[in-house]
Tab-separated table of C-alpha atoms in Angstrom:
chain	number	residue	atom	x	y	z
Y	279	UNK	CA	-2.416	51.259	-4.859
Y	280	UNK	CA	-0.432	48.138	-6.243
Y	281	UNK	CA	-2.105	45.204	-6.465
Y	282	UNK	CA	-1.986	41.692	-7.854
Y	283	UNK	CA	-4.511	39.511	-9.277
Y	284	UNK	CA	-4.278	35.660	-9.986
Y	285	UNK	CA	-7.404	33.395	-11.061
Y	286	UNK	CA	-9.234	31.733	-8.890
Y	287	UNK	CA	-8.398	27.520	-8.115
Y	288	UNK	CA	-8.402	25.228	-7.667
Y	289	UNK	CA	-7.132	24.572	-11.464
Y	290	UNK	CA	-7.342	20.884	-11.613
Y	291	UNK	CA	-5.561	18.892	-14.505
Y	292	UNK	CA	-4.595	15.642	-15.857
Y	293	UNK	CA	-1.187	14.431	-15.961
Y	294	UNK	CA	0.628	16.133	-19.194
Y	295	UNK	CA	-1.678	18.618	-19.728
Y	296	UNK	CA	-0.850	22.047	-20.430
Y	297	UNK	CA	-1.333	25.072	-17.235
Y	298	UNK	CA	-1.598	28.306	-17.734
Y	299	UNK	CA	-2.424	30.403	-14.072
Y	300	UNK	CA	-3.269	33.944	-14.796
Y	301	UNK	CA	-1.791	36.985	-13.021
Y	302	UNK	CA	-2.407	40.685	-14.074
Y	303	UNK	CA	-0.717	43.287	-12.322
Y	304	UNK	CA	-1.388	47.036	-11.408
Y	305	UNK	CA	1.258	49.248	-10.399
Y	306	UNK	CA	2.915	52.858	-10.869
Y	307	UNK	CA	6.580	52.740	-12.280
Y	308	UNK	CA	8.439	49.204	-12.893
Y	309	UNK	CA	8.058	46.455	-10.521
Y	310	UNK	CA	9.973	43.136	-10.696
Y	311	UNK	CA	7.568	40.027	-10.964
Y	312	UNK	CA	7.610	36.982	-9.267
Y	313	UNK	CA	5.963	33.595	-8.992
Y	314	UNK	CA	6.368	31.458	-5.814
Y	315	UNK	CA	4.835	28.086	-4.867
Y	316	UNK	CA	4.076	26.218	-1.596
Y	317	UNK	CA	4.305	22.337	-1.314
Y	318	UNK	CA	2.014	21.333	1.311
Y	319	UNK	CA	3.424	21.902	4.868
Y	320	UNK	CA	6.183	24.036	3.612
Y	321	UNK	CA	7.106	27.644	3.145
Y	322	UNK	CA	6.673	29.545	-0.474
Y	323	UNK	CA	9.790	28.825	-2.586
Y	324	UNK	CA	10.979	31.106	-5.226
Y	325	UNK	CA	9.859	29.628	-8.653
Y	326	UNK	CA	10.843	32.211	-11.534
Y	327	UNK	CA	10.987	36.206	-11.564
Y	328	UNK	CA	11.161	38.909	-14.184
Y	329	UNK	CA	12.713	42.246	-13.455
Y	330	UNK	CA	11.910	44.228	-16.917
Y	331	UNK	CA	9.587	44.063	-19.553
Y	332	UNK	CA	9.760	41.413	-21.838
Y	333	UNK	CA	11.937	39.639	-19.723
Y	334	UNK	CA	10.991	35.891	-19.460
Y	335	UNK	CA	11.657	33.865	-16.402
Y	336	UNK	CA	11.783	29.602	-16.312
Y	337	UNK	CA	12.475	27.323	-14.007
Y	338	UNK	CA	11.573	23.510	-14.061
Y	339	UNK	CA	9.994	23.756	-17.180
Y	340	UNK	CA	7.930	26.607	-16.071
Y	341	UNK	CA	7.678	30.245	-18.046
Y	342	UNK	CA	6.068	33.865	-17.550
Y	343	UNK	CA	6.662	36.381	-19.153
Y	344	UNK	CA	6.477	39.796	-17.968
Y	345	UNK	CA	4.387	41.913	-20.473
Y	346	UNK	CA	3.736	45.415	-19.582
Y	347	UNK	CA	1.278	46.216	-22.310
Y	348	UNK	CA	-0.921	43.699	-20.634
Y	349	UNK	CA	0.163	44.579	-17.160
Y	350	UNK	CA	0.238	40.492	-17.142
Y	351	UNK	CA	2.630	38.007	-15.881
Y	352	UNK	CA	1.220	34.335	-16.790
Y	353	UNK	CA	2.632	31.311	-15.301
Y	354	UNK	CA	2.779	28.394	-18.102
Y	355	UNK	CA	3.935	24.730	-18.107
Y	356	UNK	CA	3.915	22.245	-21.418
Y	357	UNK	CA	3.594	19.320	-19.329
Y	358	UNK	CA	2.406	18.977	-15.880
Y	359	UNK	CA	3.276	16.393	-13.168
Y	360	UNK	CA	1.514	14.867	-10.071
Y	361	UNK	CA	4.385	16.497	-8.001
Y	362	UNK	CA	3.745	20.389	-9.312
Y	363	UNK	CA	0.330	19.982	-7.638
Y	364	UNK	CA	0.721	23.183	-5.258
Y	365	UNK	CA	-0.226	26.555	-4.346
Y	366	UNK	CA	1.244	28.664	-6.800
Y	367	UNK	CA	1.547	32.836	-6.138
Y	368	UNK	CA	2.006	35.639	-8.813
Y	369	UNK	CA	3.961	38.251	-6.158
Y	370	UNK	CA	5.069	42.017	-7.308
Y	371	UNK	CA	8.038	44.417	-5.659
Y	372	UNK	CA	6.990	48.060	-6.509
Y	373	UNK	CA	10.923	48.720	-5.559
Y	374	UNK	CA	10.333	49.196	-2.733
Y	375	UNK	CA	11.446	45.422	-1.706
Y	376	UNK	CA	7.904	44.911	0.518
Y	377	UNK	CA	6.427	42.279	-1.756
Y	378	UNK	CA	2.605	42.579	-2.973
Y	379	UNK	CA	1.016	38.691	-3.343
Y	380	UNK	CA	-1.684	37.321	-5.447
Y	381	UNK	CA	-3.938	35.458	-3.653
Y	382	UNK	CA	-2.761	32.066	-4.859
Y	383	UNK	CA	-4.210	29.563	-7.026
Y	384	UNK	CA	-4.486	25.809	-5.774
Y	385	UNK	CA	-3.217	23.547	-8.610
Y	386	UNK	CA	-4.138	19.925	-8.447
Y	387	UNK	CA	-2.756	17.276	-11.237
Y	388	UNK	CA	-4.314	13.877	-11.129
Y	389	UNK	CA	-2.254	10.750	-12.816
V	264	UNK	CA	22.488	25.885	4.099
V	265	UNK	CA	19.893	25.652	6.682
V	266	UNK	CA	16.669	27.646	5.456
V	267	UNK	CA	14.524	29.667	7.802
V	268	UNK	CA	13.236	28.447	11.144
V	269	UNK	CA	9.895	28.611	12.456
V	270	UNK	CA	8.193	27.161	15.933
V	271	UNK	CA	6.140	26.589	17.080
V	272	UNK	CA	4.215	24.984	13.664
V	273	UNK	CA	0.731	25.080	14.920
V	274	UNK	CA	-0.808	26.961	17.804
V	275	UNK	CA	-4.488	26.954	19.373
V	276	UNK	CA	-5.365	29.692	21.803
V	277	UNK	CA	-8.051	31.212	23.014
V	278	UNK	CA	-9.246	34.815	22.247
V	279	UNK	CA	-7.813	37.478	24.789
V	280	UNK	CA	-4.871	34.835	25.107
V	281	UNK	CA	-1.029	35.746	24.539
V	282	UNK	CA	1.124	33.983	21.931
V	283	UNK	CA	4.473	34.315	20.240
V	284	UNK	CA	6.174	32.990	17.694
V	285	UNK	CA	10.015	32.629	17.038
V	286	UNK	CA	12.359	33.061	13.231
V	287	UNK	CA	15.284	32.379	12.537
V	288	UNK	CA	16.778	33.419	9.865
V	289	UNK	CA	19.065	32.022	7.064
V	290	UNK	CA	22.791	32.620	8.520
V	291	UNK	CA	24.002	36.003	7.701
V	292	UNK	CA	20.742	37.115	5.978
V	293	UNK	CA	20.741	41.385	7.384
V	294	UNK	CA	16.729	41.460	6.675
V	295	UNK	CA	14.218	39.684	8.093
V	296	UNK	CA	10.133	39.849	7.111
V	297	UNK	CA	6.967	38.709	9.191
V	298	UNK	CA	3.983	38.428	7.010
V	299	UNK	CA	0.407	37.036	7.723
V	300	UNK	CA	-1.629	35.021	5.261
V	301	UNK	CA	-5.315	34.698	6.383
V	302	UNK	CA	-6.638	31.763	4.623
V	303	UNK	CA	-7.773	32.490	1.308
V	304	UNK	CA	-5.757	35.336	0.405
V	305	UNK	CA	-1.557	35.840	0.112
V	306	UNK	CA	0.897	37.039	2.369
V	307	UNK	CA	0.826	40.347	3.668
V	308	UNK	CA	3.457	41.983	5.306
V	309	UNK	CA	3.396	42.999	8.770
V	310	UNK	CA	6.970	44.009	9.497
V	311	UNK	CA	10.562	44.384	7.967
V	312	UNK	CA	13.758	44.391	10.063
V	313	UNK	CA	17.171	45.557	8.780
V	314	UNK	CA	19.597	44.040	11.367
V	315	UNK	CA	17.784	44.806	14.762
V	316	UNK	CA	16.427	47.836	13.601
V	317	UNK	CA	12.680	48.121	12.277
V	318	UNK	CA	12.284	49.728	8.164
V	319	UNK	CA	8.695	49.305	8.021
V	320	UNK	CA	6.082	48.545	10.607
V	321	UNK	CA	3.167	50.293	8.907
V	322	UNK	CA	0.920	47.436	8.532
V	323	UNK	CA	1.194	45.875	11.896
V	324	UNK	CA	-1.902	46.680	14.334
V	325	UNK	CA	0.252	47.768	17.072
V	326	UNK	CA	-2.173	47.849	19.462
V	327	UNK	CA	-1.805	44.354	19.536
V	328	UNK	CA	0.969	42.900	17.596
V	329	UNK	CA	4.490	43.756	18.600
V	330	UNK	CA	7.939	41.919	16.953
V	331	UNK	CA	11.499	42.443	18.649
V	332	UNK	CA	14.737	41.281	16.953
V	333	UNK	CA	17.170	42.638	19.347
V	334	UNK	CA	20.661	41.119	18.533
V	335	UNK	CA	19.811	40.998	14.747
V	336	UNK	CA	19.676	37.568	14.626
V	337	UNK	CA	16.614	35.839	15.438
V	338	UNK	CA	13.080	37.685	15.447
V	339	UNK	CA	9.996	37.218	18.090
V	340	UNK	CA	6.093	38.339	16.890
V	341	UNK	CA	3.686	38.073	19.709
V	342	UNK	CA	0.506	38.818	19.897
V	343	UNK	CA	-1.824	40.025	22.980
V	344	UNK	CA	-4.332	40.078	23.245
V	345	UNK	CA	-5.690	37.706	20.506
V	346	UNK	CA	-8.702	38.053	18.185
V	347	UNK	CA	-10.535	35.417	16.097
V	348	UNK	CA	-9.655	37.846	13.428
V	349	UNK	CA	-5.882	36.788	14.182
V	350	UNK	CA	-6.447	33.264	13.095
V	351	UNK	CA	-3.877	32.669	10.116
V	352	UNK	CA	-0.131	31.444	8.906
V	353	UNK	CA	2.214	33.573	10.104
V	354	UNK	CA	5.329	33.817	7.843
V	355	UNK	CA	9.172	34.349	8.381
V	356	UNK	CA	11.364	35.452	5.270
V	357	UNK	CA	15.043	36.421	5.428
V	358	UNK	CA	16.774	37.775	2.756
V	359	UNK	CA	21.029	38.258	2.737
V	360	UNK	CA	20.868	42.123	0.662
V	361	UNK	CA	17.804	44.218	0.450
V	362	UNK	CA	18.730	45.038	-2.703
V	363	UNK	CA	18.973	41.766	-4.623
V	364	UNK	CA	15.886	40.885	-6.185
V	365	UNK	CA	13.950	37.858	-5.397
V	366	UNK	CA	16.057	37.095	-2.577
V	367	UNK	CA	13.645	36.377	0.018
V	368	UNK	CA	13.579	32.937	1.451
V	369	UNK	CA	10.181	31.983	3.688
V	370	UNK	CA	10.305	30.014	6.566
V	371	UNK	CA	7.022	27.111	7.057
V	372	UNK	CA	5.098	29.155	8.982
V	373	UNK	CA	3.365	28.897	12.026
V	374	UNK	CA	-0.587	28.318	11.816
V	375	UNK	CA	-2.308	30.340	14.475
V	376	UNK	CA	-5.904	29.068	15.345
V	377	UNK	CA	-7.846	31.702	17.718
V	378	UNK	CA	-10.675	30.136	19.255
């Protein structure tokens, strides 16, 4: 069946350093991609999503792009902050809009 | 806009207990989703609700579990009895057209502790 997998946290980093969180992906057909985070006491917010291969998705200075050779959709950021520290989700829709998660990977940036 | 509503935020029952939680949905949003996330692992889905009517129920253990969102507005999950097992975040999500991608907006959650 589909499935998602992300790397294990917690992925702990200094201010400015670069992240990279792993996600590879296995799934029949052409599912859209997505990576969410959750803030601490909140719900999972929609970070970035690719619907196609090659497609690239960014928001607030974070990329992944959706390579189907690799069946991978990596979550990157040049330069991390205190505040991105977070729970971060790779998340797949087989088209079927029933979302498949990742099991999340706990990001902690120290100053 | 408002986002999705969730009470209560944290629970503590007993096993064999009753408990229910209540979403509401984003204003206008035709699709509503309840998913569980046991600690450790991501959100699964339990149920999906077009309007007041049910799409997919296939991974909710109706034996126990049962959700009802009978004007197509706001949703109910309860569960009775409980089982340690049960212990987990329970998720809302809302979203306004099935069909647009990425469209689904979560709720906090409520944080179910089965003792």
């Amino acid at each position: 069946g589909d499935s998602v997998t992300q790397m294990e946290g917690p992925v702990t980093l200094s201010e400015e350093a670069f992240l990279t969180i792993n996600c590879t992906y296995t799934a029949t057909g052409y599912p859209s991609l997505f990576w969410y985070v959750q803030y601490p006491g909140e719900g999972l917010q929609l970070l970035l999503k690719a619907t196609k291969a090659d497609d690239k998705g960014s928001n607030k200075g974070f990329e992944a792009t959706y390579r189907k050779e690799t069946t991978s959709f990596h979550l990157e950021k040049g330069s991390v902050q205190v505040s991105d520290s977070a729970v971060y989700f790779c998340a797949l829709d087989p088209g079927t809009y029933k979302y498949i998660f990742g099991t999340g990977t706990r990001l902690k940036v120290l100053a | 806009e408002a986002g999705v509503a969730q009470s209560p935020r944290y629970k503590i029952i007993e096993k064999r207990q009753s408990v229910a939680f209540w979403c509401n949905p984003i204003s206008g949003h035709a699709t509503l989703y309840w998913y569980q996330q046991i600690l450790g692992q991501g959100p699964k889905l339990l149920i999906q609700f077009q309007n007041n009517g049910v799409v997919d129920d296939s991974q909710l253990p109706k034996d126990r579990f049962s959700a009802e969102r009978l004007k197509g507005v706001d949703s109910t999950l309860k569960i009775q009895p409980a089982k340690l097992e049960d212990s987990a975040v329970y998720l809302c999500a809302s979203s306004l057209l099935e069909q647009v991608v990425g469209a689904q907006y979560f709720g906090p959650g409520t944080r179910l502790l089965v003792l």
